[in-house]
PDB file of C-alpha atoms and ligand atoms in Angstrom:
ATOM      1  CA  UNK F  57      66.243 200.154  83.536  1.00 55.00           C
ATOM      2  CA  UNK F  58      69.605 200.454  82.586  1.00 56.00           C
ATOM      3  CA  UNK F  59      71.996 198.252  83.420  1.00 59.00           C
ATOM      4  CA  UNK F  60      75.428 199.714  83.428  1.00 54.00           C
ATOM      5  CA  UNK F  61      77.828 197.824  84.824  1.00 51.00           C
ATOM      6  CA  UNK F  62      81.897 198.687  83.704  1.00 45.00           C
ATOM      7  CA  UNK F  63      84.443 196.545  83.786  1.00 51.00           C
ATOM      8  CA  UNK F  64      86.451 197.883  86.625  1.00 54.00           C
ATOM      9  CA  UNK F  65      85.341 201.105  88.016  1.00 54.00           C
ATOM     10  CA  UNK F  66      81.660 199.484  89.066  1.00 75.00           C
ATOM     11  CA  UNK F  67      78.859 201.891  86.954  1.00 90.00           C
ATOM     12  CA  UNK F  68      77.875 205.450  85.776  1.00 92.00           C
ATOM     13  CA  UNK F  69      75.837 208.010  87.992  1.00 91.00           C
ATOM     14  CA  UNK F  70      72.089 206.837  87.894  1.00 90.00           C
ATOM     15  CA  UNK F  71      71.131 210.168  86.922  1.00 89.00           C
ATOM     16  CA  UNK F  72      70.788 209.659  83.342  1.00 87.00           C
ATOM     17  CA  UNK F  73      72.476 212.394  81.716  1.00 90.00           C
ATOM     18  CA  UNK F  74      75.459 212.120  84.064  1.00 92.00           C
ATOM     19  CA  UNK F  75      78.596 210.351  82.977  1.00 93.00           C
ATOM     20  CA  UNK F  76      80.645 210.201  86.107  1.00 94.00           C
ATOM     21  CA  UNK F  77      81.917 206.955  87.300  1.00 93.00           C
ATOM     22  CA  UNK F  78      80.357 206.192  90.693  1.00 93.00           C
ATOM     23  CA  UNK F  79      81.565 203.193  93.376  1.00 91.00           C
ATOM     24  CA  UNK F  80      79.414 200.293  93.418  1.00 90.00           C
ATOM     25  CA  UNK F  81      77.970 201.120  96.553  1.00 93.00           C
ATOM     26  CA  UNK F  82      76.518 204.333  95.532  1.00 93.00           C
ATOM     27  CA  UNK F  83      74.543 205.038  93.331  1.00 92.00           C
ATOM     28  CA  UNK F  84      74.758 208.879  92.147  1.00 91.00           C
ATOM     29  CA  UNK F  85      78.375 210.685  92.003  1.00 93.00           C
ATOM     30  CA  UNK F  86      77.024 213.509  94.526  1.00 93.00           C
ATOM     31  CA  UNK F  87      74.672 215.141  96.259  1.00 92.00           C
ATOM     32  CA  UNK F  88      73.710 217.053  92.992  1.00 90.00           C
ATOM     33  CA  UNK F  89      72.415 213.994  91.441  1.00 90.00           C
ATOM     34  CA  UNK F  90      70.896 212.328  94.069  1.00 90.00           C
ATOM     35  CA  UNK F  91      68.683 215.325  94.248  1.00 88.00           C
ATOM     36  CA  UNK F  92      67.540 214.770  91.019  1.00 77.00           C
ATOM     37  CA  UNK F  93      67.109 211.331  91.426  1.00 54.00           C
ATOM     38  CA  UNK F  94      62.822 211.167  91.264  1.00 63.00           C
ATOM     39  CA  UNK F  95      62.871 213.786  88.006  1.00 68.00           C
ATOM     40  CA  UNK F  96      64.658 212.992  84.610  1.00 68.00           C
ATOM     41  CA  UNK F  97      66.922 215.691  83.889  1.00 66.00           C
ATOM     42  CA  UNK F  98      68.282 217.342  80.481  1.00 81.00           C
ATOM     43  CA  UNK F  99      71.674 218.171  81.593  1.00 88.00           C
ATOM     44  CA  UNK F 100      73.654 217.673  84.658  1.00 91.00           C
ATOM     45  CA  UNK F 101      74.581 219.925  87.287  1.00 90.00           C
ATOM     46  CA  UNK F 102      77.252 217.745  89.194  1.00 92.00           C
ATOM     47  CA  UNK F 103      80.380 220.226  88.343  1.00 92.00           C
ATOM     48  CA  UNK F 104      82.523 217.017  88.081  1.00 93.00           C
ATOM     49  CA  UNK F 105      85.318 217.994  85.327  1.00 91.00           C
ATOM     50  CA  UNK F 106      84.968 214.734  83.909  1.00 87.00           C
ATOM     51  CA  UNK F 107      80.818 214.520  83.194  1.00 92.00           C
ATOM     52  CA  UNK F 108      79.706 215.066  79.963  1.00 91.00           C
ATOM     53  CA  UNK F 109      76.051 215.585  81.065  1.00 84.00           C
ATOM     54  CA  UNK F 110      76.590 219.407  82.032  1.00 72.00           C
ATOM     55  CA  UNK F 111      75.820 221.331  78.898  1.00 70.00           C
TER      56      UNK F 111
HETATM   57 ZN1  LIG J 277      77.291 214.687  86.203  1.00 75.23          ZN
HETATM   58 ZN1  LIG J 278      76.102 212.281  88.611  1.00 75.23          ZN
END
């Protein structure tokens, strides 16, 4: 139920632990994600440099 709207760059991946920036029209960073989209994950397994989510 998070709402998480930035100022410029639209919002954050919609998979939960994911921090990657994602264009309002999407709504995970890749396919990664999106697969994971119906289970909550622990960690993230985008590979994006920038995501904090991949322990
Ligand atoms: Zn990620
Ligand atoms: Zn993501």
């Amino acid at each position: 139920m998070a709402d998480e709207t930035n100022e410029t760059k639209g919002h954050t991946c919609a998979n939960a632990p994911c921090t990657c920036p994602v264009e309002k029209k999407n709504e995970f960073c890749g396919v990664s994600c999106q697969s994971t989209g119906q289970t909550t994950q622990i960690d993230c397994d985008c590979g994006h440099p920038d995501c904090k989510g991949d322990f």
